[in-house]
């Protein structure tokens, strides 16, 4: 029985810490992806999204940016599944102000391109 690659949310605190401690990072524009691909068998691609408080934005603006990022992820799900291998990925927004969905999509496209070139 073969399992297809499924995109799920990264929610486990231990896995998130593992991504930041042992993983690598790639930045494109205002987006940074921290990723960790374990050597064992992981059957799914798990993605988490975060906007740090240090960016100086109010909570409602941080939440809006998270919703925009999840929207881009949903639009490009097939491309993400073909680009990212099975593992854990944490997407962070490092900008200082609110960004448009179009610019966010362009930054995400650059992130996927840089990720494919590095791996």
Short mmCIF file of C-alpha atoms in Angstrom, two decimals:
data_model
loop_
_atom_site.label_atom_id
_atom_site.label_comp_id
_atom_site.label_asym_id
_atom_site.label_seq_id
_atom_site.Cartn_x
_atom_site.Cartn_y
_atom_site.Cartn_z
CA UNK A 1 0.00 0.00 0.00
CA UNK A 2 1.48 3.35 -1.01
CA UNK A 3 0.80 6.56 0.82
CA UNK A 4 0.48 9.81 -1.04
CA UNK A 5 2.04 12.99 0.26
CA UNK A 6 -0.46 14.86 2.38
CA UNK A 7 -0.09 18.45 3.57
CA UNK A 8 -0.92 18.96 7.26
CA UNK A 9 -0.41 21.63 9.89
CA UNK A 10 2.59 21.53 12.17
CA UNK A 11 1.15 21.79 15.68
CA UNK A 12 3.39 19.69 17.91
CA UNK A 13 5.56 21.89 20.15
CA UNK A 14 8.37 19.32 20.24
CA UNK A 15 8.51 19.13 16.44
CA UNK A 16 8.49 22.94 16.14
CA UNK A 17 11.47 23.19 18.51
CA UNK A 18 13.20 20.44 16.52
CA UNK A 19 12.79 22.49 13.34
CA UNK A 20 14.47 25.52 14.91
CA UNK A 21 17.24 23.58 16.71
CA UNK A 22 18.33 21.10 14.03
CA UNK A 23 16.85 22.49 10.84
CA UNK A 24 18.02 24.83 8.11
CA UNK A 25 16.55 28.13 6.91
CA UNK A 26 15.98 29.88 3.58
CA UNK A 27 14.75 33.47 3.17
CA UNK A 28 13.03 35.16 0.26
CA UNK A 29 11.72 38.68 0.69
CA UNK A 30 9.75 38.91 3.91
CA UNK A 31 9.28 35.13 4.28
CA UNK A 32 11.64 32.65 5.93
CA UNK A 33 11.16 28.89 5.91
CA UNK A 34 12.84 26.82 8.61
CA UNK A 35 12.78 23.14 7.74
CA UNK A 36 13.88 19.80 9.11
CA UNK A 37 13.72 16.60 7.12
CA UNK A 38 14.22 13.64 9.47
CA UNK A 39 16.08 10.57 8.28
CA UNK A 40 13.37 8.24 9.58
CA UNK A 41 10.10 7.61 7.85
CA UNK A 42 7.79 10.61 7.86
CA UNK A 43 4.73 10.07 5.72
CA UNK A 44 3.45 13.64 5.59
CA UNK A 45 4.55 17.16 4.92
CA UNK A 46 3.72 19.35 7.91
CA UNK A 47 3.72 23.16 7.66
CA UNK A 48 3.36 25.74 10.41
CA UNK A 49 2.96 29.50 10.04
CA UNK A 50 4.11 32.17 12.46
CA UNK A 51 4.37 35.95 12.71
CA UNK A 52 6.61 37.01 15.60
CA UNK A 53 5.55 39.73 18.03
CA UNK A 54 8.93 41.38 17.45
CA UNK A 55 7.69 42.48 14.05
CA UNK A 56 5.85 45.22 15.98
CA UNK A 57 2.42 44.44 14.60
CA UNK A 58 -0.82 44.26 16.56
CA UNK A 59 -2.43 40.86 17.09
CA UNK A 60 -5.16 41.42 14.53
CA UNK A 61 -2.55 42.35 11.90
CA UNK A 62 -0.43 39.30 12.72
CA UNK A 63 -3.52 37.10 12.41
CA UNK A 64 -4.40 38.70 9.07
CA UNK A 65 -0.90 37.97 7.75
CA UNK A 66 -1.23 34.34 8.93
CA UNK A 67 -4.54 34.02 7.09
CA UNK A 68 -2.96 35.47 3.95
CA UNK A 69 -0.06 33.01 4.16
CA UNK A 70 -2.45 30.06 4.63
CA UNK A 71 -4.39 31.31 1.61
CA UNK A 72 -1.23 31.25 -0.50
CA UNK A 73 -0.43 27.76 0.81
CA UNK A 74 -3.90 26.52 -0.15
CA UNK A 75 -3.58 28.02 -3.64
CA UNK A 76 -0.18 26.41 -4.23
CA UNK A 77 -0.73 23.13 -2.40
CA UNK A 78 0.15 20.90 -5.38
CA UNK A 79 3.33 22.90 -6.05
CA UNK A 80 4.29 22.70 -2.37
CA UNK A 81 3.76 18.94 -2.24
CA UNK A 82 5.94 18.46 -5.31
CA UNK A 83 8.68 20.81 -4.02
CA UNK A 84 8.84 19.98 -0.33
CA UNK A 85 9.73 16.45 0.66
CA UNK A 86 8.24 14.71 3.68
CA UNK A 87 9.26 16.65 6.77
CA UNK A 88 8.56 19.61 9.01
CA UNK A 89 8.44 23.20 7.75
CA UNK A 90 7.87 26.44 9.67
CA UNK A 91 7.06 29.55 7.63
CA UNK A 92 7.78 32.88 9.33
CA UNK A 93 6.92 36.41 8.25
CA UNK A 94 9.82 38.77 8.99
CA UNK A 95 8.43 42.03 7.59
CA UNK A 96 7.80 45.16 9.59
CA UNK A 97 4.47 46.16 8.07
CA UNK A 98 1.34 44.68 6.55
CA UNK A 99 1.89 43.15 3.11
CA UNK A 100 -0.46 42.64 0.19
CA UNK A 101 -1.46 39.13 -0.85
CA UNK A 102 0.15 39.65 -4.26
CA UNK A 103 3.55 40.52 -2.76
CA UNK A 104 3.22 37.65 -0.31
CA UNK A 105 2.53 35.27 -3.20
CA UNK A 106 5.61 36.54 -5.04
CA UNK A 107 7.77 36.08 -1.94
CA UNK A 108 6.41 32.55 -1.54
CA UNK A 109 7.16 31.76 -5.17
CA UNK A 110 10.75 32.93 -4.64
CA UNK A 111 10.95 30.82 -1.50
CA UNK A 112 9.91 27.69 -3.41
CA UNK A 113 12.43 28.47 -6.17
CA UNK A 114 15.27 28.96 -3.67
CA UNK A 115 14.30 25.79 -1.78
CA UNK A 116 14.37 23.71 -4.98
CA UNK A 117 17.78 25.12 -5.92
CA UNK A 118 19.31 24.38 -2.50
CA UNK A 119 18.03 20.79 -2.31
#
